[in-house]
XYZ file of C-alpha atoms in Angstrom:
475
model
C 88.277 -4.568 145.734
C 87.733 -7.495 148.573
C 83.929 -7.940 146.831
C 85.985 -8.990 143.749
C 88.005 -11.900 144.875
C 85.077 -14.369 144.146
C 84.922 -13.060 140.358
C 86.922 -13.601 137.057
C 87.037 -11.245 134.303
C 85.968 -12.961 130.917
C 84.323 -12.113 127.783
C 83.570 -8.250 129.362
C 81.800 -9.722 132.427
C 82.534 -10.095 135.735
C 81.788 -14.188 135.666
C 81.903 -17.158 139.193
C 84.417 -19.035 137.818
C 83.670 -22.672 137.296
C 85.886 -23.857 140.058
C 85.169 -23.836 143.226
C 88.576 -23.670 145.509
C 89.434 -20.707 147.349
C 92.650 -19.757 148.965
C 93.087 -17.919 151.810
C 94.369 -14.350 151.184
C 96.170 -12.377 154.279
C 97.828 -9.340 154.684
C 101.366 -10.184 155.227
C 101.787 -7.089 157.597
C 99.781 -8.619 160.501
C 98.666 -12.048 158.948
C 95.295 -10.844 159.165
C 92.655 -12.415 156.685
C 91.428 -10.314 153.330
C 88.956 -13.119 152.505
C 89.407 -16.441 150.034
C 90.366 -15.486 146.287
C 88.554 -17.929 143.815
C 91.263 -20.004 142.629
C 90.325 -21.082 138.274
C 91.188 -24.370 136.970
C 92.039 -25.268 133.013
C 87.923 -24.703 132.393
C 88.086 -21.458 133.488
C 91.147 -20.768 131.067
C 89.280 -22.363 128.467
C 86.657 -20.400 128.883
C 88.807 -16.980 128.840
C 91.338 -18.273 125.849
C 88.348 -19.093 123.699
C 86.412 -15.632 124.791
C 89.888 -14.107 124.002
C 90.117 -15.983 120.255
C 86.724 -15.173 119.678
C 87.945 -11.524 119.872
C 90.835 -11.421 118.300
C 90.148 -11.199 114.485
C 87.895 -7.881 114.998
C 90.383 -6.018 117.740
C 93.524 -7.246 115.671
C 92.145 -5.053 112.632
C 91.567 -1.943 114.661
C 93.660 1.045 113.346
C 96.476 1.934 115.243
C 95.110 5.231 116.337
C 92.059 3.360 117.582
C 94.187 1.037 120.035
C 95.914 4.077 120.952
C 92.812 5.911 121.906
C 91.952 2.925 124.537
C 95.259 3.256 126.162
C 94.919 6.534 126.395
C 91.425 5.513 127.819
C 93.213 3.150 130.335
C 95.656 5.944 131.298
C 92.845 8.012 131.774
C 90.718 5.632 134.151
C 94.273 4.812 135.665
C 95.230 8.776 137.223
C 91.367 8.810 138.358
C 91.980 5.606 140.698
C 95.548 6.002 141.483
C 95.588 5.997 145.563
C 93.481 3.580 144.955
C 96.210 1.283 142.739
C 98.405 2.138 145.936
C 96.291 0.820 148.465
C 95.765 -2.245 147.107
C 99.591 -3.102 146.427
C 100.480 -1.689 149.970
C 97.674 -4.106 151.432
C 98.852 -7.303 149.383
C 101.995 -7.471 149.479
C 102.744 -5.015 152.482
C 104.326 -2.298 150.156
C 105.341 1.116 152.438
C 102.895 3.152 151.502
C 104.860 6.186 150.285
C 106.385 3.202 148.074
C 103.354 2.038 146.567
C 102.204 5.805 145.504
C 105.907 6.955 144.399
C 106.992 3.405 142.681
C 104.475 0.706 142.417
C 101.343 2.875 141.293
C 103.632 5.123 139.341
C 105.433 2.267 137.348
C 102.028 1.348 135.675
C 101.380 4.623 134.379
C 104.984 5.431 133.322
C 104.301 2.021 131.230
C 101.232 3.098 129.908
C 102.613 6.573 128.901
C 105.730 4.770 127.439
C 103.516 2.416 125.615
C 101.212 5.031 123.732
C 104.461 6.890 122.963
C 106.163 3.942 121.541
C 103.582 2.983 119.533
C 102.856 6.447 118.291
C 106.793 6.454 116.881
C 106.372 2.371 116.159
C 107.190 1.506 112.639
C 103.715 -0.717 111.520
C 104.927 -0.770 108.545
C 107.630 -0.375 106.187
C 109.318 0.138 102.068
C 112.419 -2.396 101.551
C 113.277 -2.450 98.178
C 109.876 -3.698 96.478
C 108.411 -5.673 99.765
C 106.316 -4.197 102.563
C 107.361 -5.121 105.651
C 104.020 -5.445 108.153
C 104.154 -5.448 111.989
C 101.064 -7.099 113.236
C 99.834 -8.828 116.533
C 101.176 -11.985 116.739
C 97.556 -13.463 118.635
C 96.237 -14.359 121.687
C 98.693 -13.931 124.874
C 98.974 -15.556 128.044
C 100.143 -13.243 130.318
C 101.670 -14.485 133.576
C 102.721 -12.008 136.168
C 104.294 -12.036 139.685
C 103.750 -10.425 143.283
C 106.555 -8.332 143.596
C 106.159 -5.344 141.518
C 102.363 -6.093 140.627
C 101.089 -2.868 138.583
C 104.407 -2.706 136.731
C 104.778 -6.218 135.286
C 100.956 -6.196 134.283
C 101.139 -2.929 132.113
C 104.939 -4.274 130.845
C 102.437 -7.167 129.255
C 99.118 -5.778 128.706
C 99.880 -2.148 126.856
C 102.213 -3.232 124.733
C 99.756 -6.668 123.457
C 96.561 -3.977 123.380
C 99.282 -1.689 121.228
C 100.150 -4.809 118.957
C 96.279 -5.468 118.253
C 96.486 -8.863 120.665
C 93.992 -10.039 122.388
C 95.019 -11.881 125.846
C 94.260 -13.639 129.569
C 95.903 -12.523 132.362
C 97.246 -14.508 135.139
C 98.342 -12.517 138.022
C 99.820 -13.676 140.976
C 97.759 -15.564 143.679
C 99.423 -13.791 146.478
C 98.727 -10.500 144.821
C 95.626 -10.177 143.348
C 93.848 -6.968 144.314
C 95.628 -4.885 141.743
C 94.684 -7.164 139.356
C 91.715 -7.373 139.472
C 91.808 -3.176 139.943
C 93.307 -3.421 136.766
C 90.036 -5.561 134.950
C 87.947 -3.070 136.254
C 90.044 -0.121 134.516
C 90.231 -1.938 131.341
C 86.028 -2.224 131.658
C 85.408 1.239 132.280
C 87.575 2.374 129.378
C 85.790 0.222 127.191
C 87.891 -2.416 126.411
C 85.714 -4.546 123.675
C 84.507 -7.883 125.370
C 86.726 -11.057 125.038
C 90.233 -8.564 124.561
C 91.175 -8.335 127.829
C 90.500 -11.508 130.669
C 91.547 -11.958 133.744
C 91.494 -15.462 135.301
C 93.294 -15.853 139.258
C 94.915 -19.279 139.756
C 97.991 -20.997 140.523
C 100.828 -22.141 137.996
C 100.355 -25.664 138.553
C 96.528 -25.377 137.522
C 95.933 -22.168 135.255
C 99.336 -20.962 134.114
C 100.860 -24.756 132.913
C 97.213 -25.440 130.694
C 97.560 -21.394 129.399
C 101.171 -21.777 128.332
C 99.845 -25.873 126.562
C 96.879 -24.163 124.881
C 96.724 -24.530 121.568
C 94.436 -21.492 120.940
C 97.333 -19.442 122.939
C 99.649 -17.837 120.236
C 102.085 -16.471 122.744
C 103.023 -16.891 126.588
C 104.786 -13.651 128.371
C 106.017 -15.087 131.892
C 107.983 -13.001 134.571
C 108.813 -15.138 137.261
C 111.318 -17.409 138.598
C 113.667 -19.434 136.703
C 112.352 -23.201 137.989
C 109.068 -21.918 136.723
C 110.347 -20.402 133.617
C 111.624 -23.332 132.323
C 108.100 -25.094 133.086
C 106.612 -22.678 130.761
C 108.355 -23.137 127.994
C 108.426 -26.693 128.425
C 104.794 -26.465 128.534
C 104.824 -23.972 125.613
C 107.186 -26.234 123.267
C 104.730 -28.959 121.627
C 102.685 -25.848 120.022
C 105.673 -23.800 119.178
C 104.291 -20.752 120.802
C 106.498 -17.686 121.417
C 107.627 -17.126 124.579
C 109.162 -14.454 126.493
C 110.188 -14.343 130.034
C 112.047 -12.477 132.348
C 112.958 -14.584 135.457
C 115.926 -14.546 137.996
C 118.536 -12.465 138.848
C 121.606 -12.494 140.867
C 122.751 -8.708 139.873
C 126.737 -7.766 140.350
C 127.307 -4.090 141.587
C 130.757 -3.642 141.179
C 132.033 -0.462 142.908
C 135.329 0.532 141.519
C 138.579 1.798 142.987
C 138.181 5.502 141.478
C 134.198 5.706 143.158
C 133.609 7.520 145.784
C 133.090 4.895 148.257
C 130.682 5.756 151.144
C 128.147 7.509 148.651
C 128.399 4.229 146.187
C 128.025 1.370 148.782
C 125.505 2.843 150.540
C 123.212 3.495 147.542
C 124.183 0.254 145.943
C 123.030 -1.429 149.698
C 119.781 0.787 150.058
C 119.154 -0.385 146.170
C 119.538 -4.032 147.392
C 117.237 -3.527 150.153
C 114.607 -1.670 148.243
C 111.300 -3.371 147.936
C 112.052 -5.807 151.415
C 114.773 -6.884 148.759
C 112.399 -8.417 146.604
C 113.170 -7.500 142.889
C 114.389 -9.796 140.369
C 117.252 -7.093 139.627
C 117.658 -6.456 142.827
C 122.101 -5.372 143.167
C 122.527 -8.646 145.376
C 125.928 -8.815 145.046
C 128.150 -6.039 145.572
C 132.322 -6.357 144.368
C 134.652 -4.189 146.599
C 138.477 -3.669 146.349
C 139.529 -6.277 148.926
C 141.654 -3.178 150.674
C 138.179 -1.754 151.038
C 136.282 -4.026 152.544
C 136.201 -2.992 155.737
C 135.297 0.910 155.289
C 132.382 -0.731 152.560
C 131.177 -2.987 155.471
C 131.037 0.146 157.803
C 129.153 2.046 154.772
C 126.605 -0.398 154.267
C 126.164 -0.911 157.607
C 125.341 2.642 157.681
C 122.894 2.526 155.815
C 121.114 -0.387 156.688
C 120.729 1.722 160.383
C 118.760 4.009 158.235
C 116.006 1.961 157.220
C 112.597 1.927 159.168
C 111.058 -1.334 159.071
C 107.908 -1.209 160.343
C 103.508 -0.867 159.569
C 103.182 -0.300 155.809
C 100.407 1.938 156.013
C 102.941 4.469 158.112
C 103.816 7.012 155.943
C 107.634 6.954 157.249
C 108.461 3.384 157.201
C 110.732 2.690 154.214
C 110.856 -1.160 154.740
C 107.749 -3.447 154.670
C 107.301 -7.350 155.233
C 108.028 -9.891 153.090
C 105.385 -11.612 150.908
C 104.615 -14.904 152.857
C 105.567 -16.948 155.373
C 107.326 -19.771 152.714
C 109.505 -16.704 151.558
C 110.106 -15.304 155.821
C 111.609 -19.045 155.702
C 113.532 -19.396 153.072
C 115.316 -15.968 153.771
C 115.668 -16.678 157.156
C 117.369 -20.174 156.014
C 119.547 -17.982 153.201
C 120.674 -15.882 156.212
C 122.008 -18.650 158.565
C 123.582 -20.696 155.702
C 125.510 -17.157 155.052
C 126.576 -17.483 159.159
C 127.101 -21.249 158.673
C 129.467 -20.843 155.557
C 132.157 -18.548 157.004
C 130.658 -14.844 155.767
C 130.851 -12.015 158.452
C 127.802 -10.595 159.783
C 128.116 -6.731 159.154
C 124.463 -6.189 160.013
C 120.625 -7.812 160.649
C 120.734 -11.381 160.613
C 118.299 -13.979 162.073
C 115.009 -13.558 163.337
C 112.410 -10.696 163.329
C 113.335 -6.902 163.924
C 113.123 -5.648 167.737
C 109.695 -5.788 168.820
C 107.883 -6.844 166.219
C 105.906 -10.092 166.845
C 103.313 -10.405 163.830
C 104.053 -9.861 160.019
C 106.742 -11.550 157.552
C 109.184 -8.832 158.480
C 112.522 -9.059 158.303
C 116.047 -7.631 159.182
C 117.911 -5.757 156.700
C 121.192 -7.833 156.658
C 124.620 -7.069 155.512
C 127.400 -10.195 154.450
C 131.068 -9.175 154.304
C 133.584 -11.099 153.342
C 131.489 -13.203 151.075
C 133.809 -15.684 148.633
C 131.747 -16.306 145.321
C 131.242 -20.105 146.239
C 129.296 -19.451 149.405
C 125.086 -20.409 148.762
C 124.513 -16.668 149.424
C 126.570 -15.141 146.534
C 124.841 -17.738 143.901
C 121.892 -18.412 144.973
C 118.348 -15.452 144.736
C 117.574 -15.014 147.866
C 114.628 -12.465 147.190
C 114.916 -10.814 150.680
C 117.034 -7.632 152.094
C 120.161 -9.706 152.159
C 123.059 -8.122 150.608
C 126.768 -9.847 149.888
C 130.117 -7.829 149.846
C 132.750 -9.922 147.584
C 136.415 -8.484 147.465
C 138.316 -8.602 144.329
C 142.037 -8.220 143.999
C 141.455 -6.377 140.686
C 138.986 -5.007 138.307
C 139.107 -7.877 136.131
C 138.961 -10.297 139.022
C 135.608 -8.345 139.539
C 134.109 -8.490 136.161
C 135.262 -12.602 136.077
C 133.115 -12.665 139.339
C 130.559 -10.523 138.363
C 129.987 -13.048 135.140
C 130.160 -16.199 137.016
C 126.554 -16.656 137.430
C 123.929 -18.778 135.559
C 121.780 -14.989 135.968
C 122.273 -12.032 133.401
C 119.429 -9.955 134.117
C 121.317 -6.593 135.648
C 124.150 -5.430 136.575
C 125.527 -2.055 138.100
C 128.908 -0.197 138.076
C 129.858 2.826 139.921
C 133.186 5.021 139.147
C 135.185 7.059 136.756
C 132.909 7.458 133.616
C 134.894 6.022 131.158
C 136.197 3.287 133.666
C 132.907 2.531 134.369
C 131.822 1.859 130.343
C 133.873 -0.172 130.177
C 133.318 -2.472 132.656
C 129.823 -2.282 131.648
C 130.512 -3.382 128.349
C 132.071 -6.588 129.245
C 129.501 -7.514 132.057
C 126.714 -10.350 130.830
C 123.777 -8.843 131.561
C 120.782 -7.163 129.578
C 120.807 -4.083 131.475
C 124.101 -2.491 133.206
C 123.761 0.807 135.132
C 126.387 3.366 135.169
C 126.686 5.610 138.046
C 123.344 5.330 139.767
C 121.095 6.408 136.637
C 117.691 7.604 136.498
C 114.892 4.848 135.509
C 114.683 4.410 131.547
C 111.373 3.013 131.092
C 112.251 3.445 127.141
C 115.696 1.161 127.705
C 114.923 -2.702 126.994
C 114.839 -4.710 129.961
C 115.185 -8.472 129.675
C 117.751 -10.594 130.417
C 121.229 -13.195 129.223
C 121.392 -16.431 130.227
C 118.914 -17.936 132.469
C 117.394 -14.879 133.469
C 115.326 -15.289 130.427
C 114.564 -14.290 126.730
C 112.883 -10.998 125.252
C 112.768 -7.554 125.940
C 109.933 -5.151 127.508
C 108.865 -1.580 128.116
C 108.278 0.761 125.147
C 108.896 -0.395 121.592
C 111.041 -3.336 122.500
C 107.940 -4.723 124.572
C 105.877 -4.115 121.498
C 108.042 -5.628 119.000
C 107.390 -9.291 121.201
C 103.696 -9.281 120.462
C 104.009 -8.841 117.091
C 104.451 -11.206 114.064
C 106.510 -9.878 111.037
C 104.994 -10.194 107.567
C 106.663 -9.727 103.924
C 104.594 -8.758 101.072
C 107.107 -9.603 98.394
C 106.761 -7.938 95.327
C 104.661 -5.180 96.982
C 105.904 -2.357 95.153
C 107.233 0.435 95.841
């Protein structure tokens, strides 16, 4: 895919964009260079919003079997490249391997096979009374996706839109763009009609702030951070386009006096340190009986002696390096305001693993002791950093677990019926009981500043789409 990082997908053609800066793309295992991605600018998103409009009124009166055909298409062209989808995500953003076949690869075709289920079960249309109620797609999308989980967040947007009859431009992350463009070359060779699906790489100052202002844009679907969030719909307001996003997250795991306490805290750390701790609902901060807290800081630090940081392309390494050198520094500066502030040290800390010289790799870390005013319980760190908070009782805990400005997940392990309902009380869109399975047909989205909207499966499809009465329809 390196041939491709001097190319833009528009209008069904692999285009030069009209820009000409570059930035420097690296492996963040070893720092070593991948070449210089072609960086668009707002002519470039012109060009792909108007290719996109241009588009729109044909693909947007497909049948609903038809669009269902192309994902199936999609899915198809998908399983034929999948170690390939792997690769790339293990080689941007330093993904284990075994991670990037078993989660990152897989989450875009669980999304596509959710999708094309969803919409086979979707409601188009429907009888009230004498009015027809018609689901249609609402336009053309901006869709703006991150680093972290690359594959997933860019079938989350693009299925459901193609499902909805949108047409759209993609803006994937600059720090993770071989998957994306992977991804533009899938949507080609399942035939993907020209001008329905573009891909433009950039950075949010340049491409995503003019997509989320253009007028021609009917809709902007962000996942990101918060501070940028709230750019974006800033951006978005004077043209009263929709907007979804799912940002931050500062997830409580609350582990309850009737769990079984080893087994919970050290699945609730290992799910913290999952993905170099980089996922937006990522259990960051984890609520233990204060008469517990020392067996839960021998538990987690248990398991965090289990995890093998090391070369991502090393089948048995379970930990890779973190994104970038900006985000190695802000972690590392997380980690020593935790020391600074008072919280015990239960495992990791400062500094690189043993022997390891190159890379943005990090320590898995443990905080005990943690008090919920301390910068490390409020603020996302988006590393392998996990806080332990004690709580005197289980409604001390659920008060804690609610005192954040995030609502995007939360987690609860215990008795079953215990455990419902503390889930019902916690603020957050999604709460896990008990260590679940993945839903990938459960809305995920979040309260509070963690954003607005809901994807995977119907509930993803219901955002692209505009809601029309036909009163006096008949019946």
């Amino acid at each position: 895919m390196l041939h491709r990082l001097s190319q833009h997908y528009v209008a069904g053609a692999w285009q030069t964009p009209i820009a000409r800066a570059t930035l420097p793309f690296a492996t963040p295992a070893t720092g070593a260079s991948l070449g210089d991605l072609a960086l668009g600018n707002a002519q470039d998103a012109d060009r792909a919003v108007m290719a996109a409009r241009g588009a729109f009124e044909g693909f947007s009166s497909w049948p609903v079997a038809d669009r269902i055909a192309l994902l199936e298409a999609i899915l198809a062209a998908y399983k034929a490249r999948y170690d390939e989808i792997a690769q790339a995500m293990s080689t941007e953003m330093g993904a284990p391997i075994t991670q990037a076949r078993d989660a990152q690869a897989w989450a875009g075709q669980i999304h596509l096979e959710t999708t094309i289920q969803a919409a086979r079960d979707f409601h188009w249309e429907e009888q009230r009374g004498t009015t027809r109620i018609i689901r249609e797609g609402i336009g053309v999308c901006a869709l703006i996706t991150p680093w972290n989980w690359p594959m997933n967040q860019i079938v989350c947007k693009v299925a459901p839109a193609l499902a909805a009859g949108c047409t759209m431009v993609l803006k994937p992350s600059e720090l993770a763009p071989l998957s994306a463009l992977l991804f533009a070359e899938l949507c080609d060779q399942a035939g993907v009609p020209a001008g329905v699906f573009n891909l433009v790489n950039g950075t949010g100052a340049d491409v995503g702030a003019h997509l989320a202002a253009h007028p021609e844009v009917d809709m902007v679907s962000f996942t990101g951070s918060t501070r940028a969030g709230v750019a974006v719909a800033q951006a978005a307001a004077a043209t009263v386009k929709r907007v979804a996003q799912e940002l931050g997250g500062k997830s409580a795991n609350i582990i309850l006096p009737g769990a079984v306490l080893d087994a919970a805290v050290q699945a609730g750390t290992l799910a913290c340190f999952g993905n170099t701790g980089q996922s937006c609902d990522a259990p960051t901060r984890m609520f233990v009986a204060m008469d517990q807290m020392e067996a839960a800081l021998a538990a987690a630090r248990a398991a965090a002696d289990t995890v093998i940081v090391g070369d991502p392309a090393d089948p048995s390494v379970t930990m890779g390096p973190l994104i970038s050198g900006a985000q190695w520094d802000k972690v590392q500066a997380l980690i020593e305001t935790g020391i600074t502030e008072g919280a015990t040290l239960a495992a990791g800390g400062l500094g690189r693993p043993d022997g390891m010289t190159m890379g943005w790799f990090v320590r898995p870390t443990v905080f005990g002791h943690v008090t919920p005013d301390m910068t490390i319980a409020r603020e996302e760190i988006f590393g392998p950093v996990l806080s332990i908070i004690g709580y005197d009782s289980v409604d001390h805990a659920i008060a804690m677990a609610n005192d954040t400005v995030y609502g995007l997940a939360a987690y609860v392990s215990g008795p079953v019926d215990a455990a419902r309902a503390v889930a019902r009380q916690l603020r957050a869109g999604q709460v896990n009981i008990n260590g679940p399975d993945w839903d990938t047909f459960a809305p995920f989205g979040g309260y509070k500043q963690s954003g607005n909207g809901r994807e995977y499966a119907d509930w993803g499809i219901h955002d692209f789409c505009e809601i029309k009465a036909l009163v006096g329809y008949g019946s």
